[in-house]
């Protein structure tokens, strides 16, 4: 432990390593936006810091800056008016590449210490980040604080812990001795050196700009690569702040800040394909649409590619001891951030003859009615509704809601604007619930991103399970939720989920939801269906971001004789 | 430890896991072809077993067999006359796919136990395998025994050990408990299930059919996938034997033998692209030419692809305490299996003004003369020469030797036929040594597979290092060897090797050679230059061959309250 920052954060790293080995509950960064934890003025300071960015040029002293880009508009209504450096890739990429060798030679502990210091500083700026995430993604404040701040930081730490384990599992040096005769030995000193792949590009999405980006960013950085961060044009600020903090820490540590750079773009200009075409790029982390994710998987063949695309998640409703808590849980799940989480279910499969709940037989219509009423009840208070729903991130989703409402399925619950108590122009909509029959596949088997869900009437639970698995295998799925009092149904669902690569949650009620994925315990995205090829986080997420290059030197024979 | 075969081989696995953590010397399978170890009749029995295959239809009871293929001819002169099942992929691939779920559900210990049993049986058939490898690859008997038998088995075990570590690092189950209020907890039981990717294809090469194939084969198999083995048409028998043993053990264990199948072809028919185009194929391991390897990397985008392609390896000769042992070491290195190892150096970079050795100044010509003389001395006895050189695996190499001799570089040592004492028709050739100047790049910067080496006169050692690194970065390289008494030169070479991804050996003399790569210690291929994208073996080689799919179930609240 020769590096001061490694010493400073060693306990955090050790605890994180323990956590990934056990995958039980653990968290490093407090998720409660409390003044007692973050400082009494933290909330006001964070808001003020966010406001100070508005209508300014965001300062990042990057090489190859030629003009500015950026036209983010908050889903809450205000135009952010922030512009960011426009990057000339012919200058920026070589600068990133040039930064790598000293970072590689700094060694594992220095890199870990520095990455943990970056996280620590990001944590202290969680309120500022919360506002930045809220006003780019449209999330409610609480979610923006948690998912944008501490939960994203936890996911980053998880990736660092896996990378640390992977880099240190091979000794740096070893003496290799082979007996080749009665008293004869061949003795070699071998050194195993961790070398990075090159420049890593991390492509962010508009809904979870930090949570989905940090694992790739920190996994690539801590393993010695330079990282170019490419935010979604609608959610630049959270990642610009991140890049700024990283560059600050690197500069303080007398390292080249170009190890972390930003390549932003405006809505009408594209830069990702140019970026991925650069020969320096050896790693790509992507979160976003399935179509572009597939393009990257098929075309960025010179790079290690990690994707999280989209999917169609299912709920299988078979039976319950009591439908009320089930409906309440589903109502929250379907409402939270207006279905703009990649983990939100789209389809709720219910047998057309209904289900048994609490010993009673409930018809399909009765089940549907209870779910609709639960949503109505949950969203009855506009202020609470606005906080749960957040805003619709982009206009495209509004259009999709409209189209879905008239595409064929019976409307069980209309999507309607909800007045936000603080932001009159906020793009808030309540969930659209539609009814479909199992054979109306054209309605529900493709992804309908946003607050659009189908209650699908199936022949029976066996068909529900089969449909959920089939859609997961073909379209991808991240989560699957099943409600049943029958162990055989739960087992069949587990088997189907394992076969189709969806993470299964059984009989969730109360304050735990299928949408939630917790760092250090839940594996987010299985990588076993088209929803993505990687997981946050496992060994495979980090192991191929660096390579080992070895050196062998013979050891003088006297040493071998006495060894 | 519920599985009998896991218990039986547990000690071997435990030792292998310890070995990969330490990367010091260890081996599970004895490399000495001794009757004391393998049984007094083992040598004769192995030869007899090999001979019994000749001019027969190789028996593999695979579905979708339609006719036969195969036209192997031993580089030692005899036509093997063996034919193998010709596979109808439309039947074979679905059968392989169908075998997966019960193999997945058998669990980690059963899969490990069974794979280790397969290895154990292969080990007992090492003499038979030695003959099969010798008469397909053209290796001398000793190399065929070691590289084709125990060394390949060690590499397989290494892959199994990494896979076992990776599969067991995540607990199968955990109780996750989060405090959400003073006395309130959310408690979930989480199960993490290892699921395979699908069908894995392993593509073998003609020179090391088992050594290069076993790691991918066993890494994919032990992680739950079905494996289709596609041997090179010139070296089918060693892999057909392997598939036969695997199917035998699987059948005994009441598992579907179609988990391991063979897809062979004759010289004039191709099957690999058809195979890789199948939707079932999710993993590809490839050893072979750079051109086809690149094609696979760019086109098999729906699969995890692990490649070992070719490269241009270098020796950097700067200085020595004594040139004699250096020249002797180089002579063996350049002669062993006629340069048909992917680790054999092609270029020996020597300053045009010569080197210092033992306090004396030796001119370039004097250094070249000593190397040539060492080769001549080593190969002076025809019987020993034939054993060291082995045979030229295919006619194409003969043609390349001829063309290289007249392509421009001065011939320092002619390649000549060597009479084999036992096989009069054996295709044995001594090494061709050519001289080139550094600026004759068109001669030496591309791969010249076979016993063709260039002594390249450079401006100085700095240029030698730069050329070695540049060629490694551009063409790929697996090894680099440096001789110097100057620590600064060794350090510069280490830096260049780390930058260009070649494994460096320093000042090797005596009975250790740059060509050799030892399981459990040496990382074979760095994956950090175009010679390949993977290593035998590290975490990255196994981690992405399976995925984890999780299940979460709430635990009743009384349990949480007392936890």
PDB file of C-alpha atoms in Angstrom, chain A residues 20-26 31 101 104-105 151 162 165-166 169-171 173-179 186 188-193 195-197 297-299 301 304 306 494-495 497-499 501-509 511-519 521-523 525-528 533-535 538-540 543-544 546-554, chain B residues 20-26 31 101 104-105 151 162 165-166 169-171 173-179 186 188-193 195-197 297-299 301 304 306 494-495 497-499 501-509 511-519 521-523 525-528 533-535 538-540 543-544 546-554:
ATOM      1  CA  UNK A  20     -19.085  -9.190  -4.405  1.00  0.00           C
ATOM      2  CA  UNK A  21     -17.915 -12.511  -3.002  1.00  0.00           C
ATOM      3  CA  UNK A  22     -21.049 -12.863  -0.902  1.00  0.00           C
ATOM      4  CA  UNK A  23     -23.595 -10.906  -2.976  1.00  0.00           C
ATOM      5  CA  UNK A  24     -25.565 -10.156   0.193  1.00  0.00           C
ATOM      6  CA  UNK A  25     -26.750  -6.651   1.085  1.00  0.00           C
ATOM      7  CA  UNK A  26     -24.090  -3.957   1.172  1.00  0.00           C
ATOM      8  CA  UNK A  31     -28.941   6.513  -0.436  1.00  0.00           C
ATOM      9  CA  UNK A 101       1.286   4.344 -20.689  1.00  0.00           C
ATOM     10  CA  UNK A 104      -0.601   1.656 -16.881  1.00  0.00           C
ATOM     11  CA  UNK A 105       2.732   2.095 -15.131  1.00  0.00           C
ATOM     12  CA  UNK A 151     -26.621   3.797  -6.476  1.00  0.00           C
ATOM     13  CA  UNK A 162     -14.299  -7.015  -9.640  1.00  0.00           C
ATOM     14  CA  UNK A 165      -9.877  -8.992  -7.837  1.00  0.00           C
ATOM     15  CA  UNK A 166      -9.193  -9.870 -11.453  1.00  0.00           C
ATOM     16  CA  UNK A 169      -5.538 -12.846  -8.824  1.00  0.00           C
ATOM     17  CA  UNK A 170      -2.335 -13.401 -10.793  1.00  0.00           C
ATOM     18  CA  UNK A 171       0.837 -12.664  -8.833  1.00  0.00           C
ATOM     19  CA  UNK A 173       6.045 -12.121  -9.953  1.00  0.00           C
ATOM     20  CA  UNK A 174       6.755 -15.755  -9.328  1.00  0.00           C
ATOM     21  CA  UNK A 175       9.737 -18.088  -9.271  1.00  0.00           C
ATOM     22  CA  UNK A 176       9.082 -21.100 -11.472  1.00  0.00           C
ATOM     23  CA  UNK A 177      11.235 -24.133 -10.846  1.00  0.00           C
ATOM     24  CA  UNK A 178      11.078 -27.395 -12.697  1.00  0.00           C
ATOM     25  CA  UNK A 179      13.115 -30.429 -11.783  1.00  0.00           C
ATOM     26  CA  UNK A 186      15.415 -25.016 -14.436  1.00  0.00           C
ATOM     27  CA  UNK A 188      12.856 -18.832 -14.066  1.00  0.00           C
ATOM     28  CA  UNK A 189      11.694 -15.601 -12.529  1.00  0.00           C
ATOM     29  CA  UNK A 190       8.460 -14.695 -14.240  1.00  0.00           C
ATOM     30  CA  UNK A 191       6.790 -11.305 -14.119  1.00  0.00           C
ATOM     31  CA  UNK A 192       3.148 -10.851 -15.134  1.00  0.00           C
ATOM     32  CA  UNK A 193       2.261  -7.352 -16.173  1.00  0.00           C
ATOM     33  CA  UNK A 195      -1.584  -4.040 -19.699  1.00  0.00           C
ATOM     34  CA  UNK A 196      -4.666  -2.141 -20.842  1.00  0.00           C
ATOM     35  CA  UNK A 197      -6.367  -2.632 -24.193  1.00  0.00           C
ATOM     36  CA  UNK A 297     -22.110  -5.633 -31.817  1.00  0.00           C
ATOM     37  CA  UNK A 298     -21.888  -6.396 -35.523  1.00  0.00           C
ATOM     38  CA  UNK A 299     -19.569  -3.593 -36.564  1.00  0.00           C
ATOM     39  CA  UNK A 301     -15.457  -6.044 -34.237  1.00  0.00           C
ATOM     40  CA  UNK A 304     -14.513  -5.679 -26.802  1.00  0.00           C
ATOM     41  CA  UNK A 306     -20.446  -4.704 -23.737  1.00  0.00           C
ATOM     42  CA  UNK A 494     -37.636 -20.398 -12.726  1.00  0.00           C
ATOM     43  CA  UNK A 495     -36.788 -22.996 -15.348  1.00  0.00           C
ATOM     44  CA  UNK A 497     -36.311 -17.746 -16.810  1.00  0.00           C
ATOM     45  CA  UNK A 498     -33.041 -19.672 -16.667  1.00  0.00           C
ATOM     46  CA  UNK A 499     -33.623 -20.867 -20.219  1.00  0.00           C
ATOM     47  CA  UNK A 501     -32.060 -15.355 -19.425  1.00  0.00           C
ATOM     48  CA  UNK A 502     -34.451 -13.118 -17.482  1.00  0.00           C
ATOM     49  CA  UNK A 503     -33.904 -12.392 -13.799  1.00  0.00           C
ATOM     50  CA  UNK A 504     -36.915 -13.754 -11.972  1.00  0.00           C
ATOM     51  CA  UNK A 505     -38.656 -12.201  -8.975  1.00  0.00           C
ATOM     52  CA  UNK A 506     -41.287 -14.270  -7.191  1.00  0.00           C
ATOM     53  CA  UNK A 507     -44.291 -12.935  -5.258  1.00  0.00           C
ATOM     54  CA  UNK A 508     -42.933  -9.464  -4.607  1.00  0.00           C
ATOM     55  CA  UNK A 509     -45.182  -7.352  -2.421  1.00  0.00           C
ATOM     56  CA  UNK A 511     -41.540  -2.112  -0.617  1.00  0.00           C
ATOM     57  CA  UNK A 512     -39.524  -4.237  -3.027  1.00  0.00           C
ATOM     58  CA  UNK A 513     -40.097  -4.056  -6.753  1.00  0.00           C
ATOM     59  CA  UNK A 514     -39.060  -6.024  -9.792  1.00  0.00           C
ATOM     60  CA  UNK A 515     -37.664  -2.825 -11.353  1.00  0.00           C
ATOM     61  CA  UNK A 516     -35.029  -2.515  -8.643  1.00  0.00           C
ATOM     62  CA  UNK A 517     -31.542  -3.909  -9.162  1.00  0.00           C
ATOM     63  CA  UNK A 518     -29.116  -3.529  -6.287  1.00  0.00           C
ATOM     64  CA  UNK A 519     -25.372  -3.230  -6.658  1.00  0.00           C
ATOM     65  CA  UNK A 521     -26.110  -8.380  -5.155  1.00  0.00           C
ATOM     66  CA  UNK A 522     -28.370  -8.303  -8.207  1.00  0.00           C
ATOM     67  CA  UNK A 523     -26.814  -9.155 -11.557  1.00  0.00           C
ATOM     68  CA  UNK A 525     -28.987  -8.000 -17.337  1.00  0.00           C
ATOM     69  CA  UNK A 526     -28.017 -11.634 -17.703  1.00  0.00           C
ATOM     70  CA  UNK A 527     -26.250 -11.361 -21.031  1.00  0.00           C
ATOM     71  CA  UNK A 528     -28.078 -14.551 -21.983  1.00  0.00           C
ATOM     72  CA  UNK A 533     -24.392  -9.255 -23.797  1.00  0.00           C
ATOM     73  CA  UNK A 534     -23.011  -8.256 -20.390  1.00  0.00           C
ATOM     74  CA  UNK A 535     -23.931  -8.046 -16.720  1.00  0.00           C
ATOM     75  CA  UNK A 538     -19.476 -10.111 -12.881  1.00  0.00           C
ATOM     76  CA  UNK A 539     -16.036 -11.410 -13.741  1.00  0.00           C
ATOM     77  CA  UNK A 540     -16.751 -11.363 -17.468  1.00  0.00           C
ATOM     78  CA  UNK A 543     -11.669  -9.703 -17.171  1.00  0.00           C
ATOM     79  CA  UNK A 544     -11.210  -8.810 -20.819  1.00  0.00           C
ATOM     80  CA  UNK A 546      -6.875  -5.763 -19.739  1.00  0.00           C
ATOM     81  CA  UNK A 547      -4.374  -8.388 -20.798  1.00  0.00           C
ATOM     82  CA  UNK A 548      -1.352  -9.956 -19.123  1.00  0.00           C
ATOM     83  CA  UNK A 549       2.064  -9.758 -20.762  1.00  0.00           C
ATOM     84  CA  UNK A 550       4.751 -11.857 -19.177  1.00  0.00           C
ATOM     85  CA  UNK A 551       8.534 -11.771 -18.911  1.00  0.00           C
ATOM     86  CA  UNK A 552      10.725 -14.774 -18.102  1.00  0.00           C
ATOM     87  CA  UNK A 553      14.324 -14.527 -16.893  1.00  0.00           C
ATOM     88  CA  UNK A 554      16.499 -17.460 -15.829  1.00  0.00           C
TER      89      UNK A 554
ATOM     90  CA  UNK B  20      -3.423 -21.055 -11.301  1.00  0.00           C
ATOM     91  CA  UNK B  21      -3.443 -18.796  -8.257  1.00  0.00           C
ATOM     92  CA  UNK B  22       0.318 -19.047  -7.897  1.00  0.00           C
ATOM     93  CA  UNK B  23       1.391 -19.616 -11.525  1.00  0.00           C
ATOM     94  CA  UNK B  24       4.513 -21.437 -10.293  1.00  0.00           C
ATOM     95  CA  UNK B  25       5.585 -24.827 -11.632  1.00  0.00           C
ATOM     96  CA  UNK B  26       2.978 -27.576 -11.484  1.00  0.00           C
ATOM     97  CA  UNK B  31       5.368 -35.755 -19.445  1.00  0.00           C
ATOM     98  CA  UNK B 101     -30.354 -28.499 -20.401  1.00  0.00           C
ATOM     99  CA  UNK B 104     -26.669 -27.506 -17.155  1.00  0.00           C
ATOM    100  CA  UNK B 105     -28.844 -29.022 -14.464  1.00  0.00           C
ATOM    101  CA  UNK B 151       0.835 -30.990 -21.921  1.00  0.00           C
ATOM    102  CA  UNK B 162     -10.293 -21.279 -14.112  1.00  0.00           C
ATOM    103  CA  UNK B 165     -13.137 -20.783  -9.834  1.00  0.00           C
ATOM    104  CA  UNK B 166     -15.310 -18.528 -11.952  1.00  0.00           C
ATOM    105  CA  UNK B 169     -17.007 -17.377  -6.946  1.00  0.00           C
ATOM    106  CA  UNK B 170     -20.675 -16.404  -6.766  1.00  0.00           C
ATOM    107  CA  UNK B 171     -22.654 -18.244  -4.097  1.00  0.00           C
ATOM    108  CA  UNK B 173     -27.806 -18.836  -2.813  1.00  0.00           C
ATOM    109  CA  UNK B 174     -27.731 -15.907  -0.456  1.00  0.00           C
ATOM    110  CA  UNK B 175     -30.076 -14.183   1.956  1.00  0.00           C
ATOM    111  CA  UNK B 176     -30.181 -10.472   1.228  1.00  0.00           C
ATOM    112  CA  UNK B 177     -31.447  -8.263   3.998  1.00  0.00           C
ATOM    113  CA  UNK B 178     -31.805  -4.513   3.872  1.00  0.00           C
ATOM    114  CA  UNK B 179     -32.846  -2.404   6.806  1.00  0.00           C
ATOM    115  CA  UNK B 186     -36.686  -6.393   3.492  1.00  0.00           C
ATOM    116  CA  UNK B 188     -34.952 -11.816  -0.015  1.00  0.00           C
ATOM    117  CA  UNK B 189     -33.578 -15.230  -0.747  1.00  0.00           C
ATOM    118  CA  UNK B 190     -31.610 -14.958  -3.955  1.00  0.00           C
ATOM    119  CA  UNK B 191     -30.460 -17.865  -6.068  1.00  0.00           C
ATOM    120  CA  UNK B 192     -27.778 -17.429  -8.725  1.00  0.00           C
ATOM    121  CA  UNK B 193     -27.850 -20.034 -11.434  1.00  0.00           C
ATOM    122  CA  UNK B 195     -26.440 -21.080 -17.371  1.00  0.00           C
ATOM    123  CA  UNK B 196     -24.453 -21.960 -20.485  1.00  0.00           C
ATOM    124  CA  UNK B 197     -24.452 -19.904 -23.679  1.00  0.00           C
ATOM    125  CA  UNK B 297     -13.735 -12.216 -35.578  1.00  0.00           C
ATOM    126  CA  UNK B 298     -15.557  -9.985 -38.034  1.00  0.00           C
ATOM    127  CA  UNK B 299     -18.390 -12.322 -38.989  1.00  0.00           C
ATOM    128  CA  UNK B 301     -20.685 -11.562 -34.235  1.00  0.00           C
ATOM    129  CA  UNK B 304     -18.135 -15.161 -28.158  1.00  0.00           C
ATOM    130  CA  UNK B 306     -11.610 -16.695 -28.918  1.00  0.00           C
ATOM    131  CA  UNK B 494      10.337  -5.402 -21.526  1.00  0.00           C
ATOM    132  CA  UNK B 495       8.680  -2.040 -22.085  1.00  0.00           C
ATOM    133  CA  UNK B 497       7.012  -6.192 -25.248  1.00  0.00           C
ATOM    134  CA  UNK B 498       4.407  -4.887 -22.795  1.00  0.00           C
ATOM    135  CA  UNK B 499       3.434  -2.235 -25.334  1.00  0.00           C
ATOM    136  CA  UNK B 501       1.813  -7.680 -26.335  1.00  0.00           C
ATOM    137  CA  UNK B 502       4.558 -10.263 -26.890  1.00  0.00           C
ATOM    138  CA  UNK B 503       5.674 -12.547 -24.050  1.00  0.00           C
ATOM    139  CA  UNK B 504       9.331 -11.779 -23.419  1.00  0.00           C
ATOM    140  CA  UNK B 505      12.066 -14.258 -22.555  1.00  0.00           C
ATOM    141  CA  UNK B 506      15.434 -12.891 -21.496  1.00  0.00           C
ATOM    142  CA  UNK B 507      18.803 -14.583 -21.944  1.00  0.00           C
ATOM    143  CA  UNK B 508      17.530 -18.123 -22.295  1.00  0.00           C
ATOM    144  CA  UNK B 509      20.306 -20.722 -22.510  1.00  0.00           C
ATOM    145  CA  UNK B 511      17.339 -26.582 -21.685  1.00  0.00           C
ATOM    146  CA  UNK B 512      14.689 -23.865 -21.719  1.00  0.00           C
ATOM    147  CA  UNK B 513      13.462 -22.378 -24.963  1.00  0.00           C
ATOM    148  CA  UNK B 514      11.364 -19.428 -26.023  1.00  0.00           C
ATOM    149  CA  UNK B 515       9.050 -21.787 -27.955  1.00  0.00           C
ATOM    150  CA  UNK B 516       7.938 -23.504 -24.779  1.00  0.00           C
ATOM    151  CA  UNK B 517       4.810 -22.402 -22.983  1.00  0.00           C
ATOM    152  CA  UNK B 518       3.956 -24.231 -19.791  1.00  0.00           C
ATOM    153  CA  UNK B 519       0.437 -24.739 -18.485  1.00  0.00           C
ATOM    154  CA  UNK B 521       2.355 -20.683 -15.456  1.00  0.00           C
ATOM    155  CA  UNK B 522       2.930 -19.213 -18.916  1.00  0.00           C
ATOM    156  CA  UNK B 523       0.111 -17.185 -20.442  1.00  0.00           C
ATOM    157  CA  UNK B 525      -0.765 -15.519 -26.427  1.00  0.00           C
ATOM    158  CA  UNK B 526      -1.389 -12.209 -24.728  1.00  0.00           C
ATOM    159  CA  UNK B 527      -4.507 -11.217 -26.627  1.00  0.00           C
ATOM    160  CA  UNK B 528      -2.979  -7.749 -26.839  1.00  0.00           C
ATOM    161  CA  UNK B 533      -7.647 -12.135 -28.838  1.00  0.00           C
ATOM    162  CA  UNK B 534      -7.415 -14.631 -25.977  1.00  0.00           C
ATOM    163  CA  UNK B 535      -4.938 -16.286 -23.624  1.00  0.00           C
ATOM    164  CA  UNK B 538      -6.866 -16.562 -17.700  1.00  0.00           C
ATOM    165  CA  UNK B 539     -10.147 -15.415 -16.223  1.00  0.00           C
ATOM    166  CA  UNK B 540     -11.232 -13.790 -19.473  1.00  0.00           C
ATOM    167  CA  UNK B 543     -15.762 -15.955 -17.609  1.00  0.00           C
ATOM    168  CA  UNK B 544     -17.943 -15.255 -20.621  1.00  0.00           C
ATOM    169  CA  UNK B 546     -21.619 -18.929 -19.099  1.00  0.00           C
ATOM    170  CA  UNK B 547     -24.009 -16.403 -17.629  1.00  0.00           C
ATOM    171  CA  UNK B 548     -25.731 -16.043 -14.286  1.00  0.00           C
ATOM    172  CA  UNK B 549     -29.516 -15.889 -14.076  1.00  0.00           C
ATOM    173  CA  UNK B 550     -30.934 -14.982 -10.705  1.00  0.00           C
ATOM    174  CA  UNK B 551     -34.148 -15.592  -8.803  1.00  0.00           C
ATOM    175  CA  UNK B 552     -35.390 -13.489  -5.881  1.00  0.00           C
ATOM    176  CA  UNK B 553     -38.018 -14.632  -3.407  1.00  0.00           C
ATOM    177  CA  UNK B 554     -39.128 -12.702  -0.314  1.00  0.00           C
TER     178      UNK B 554
END
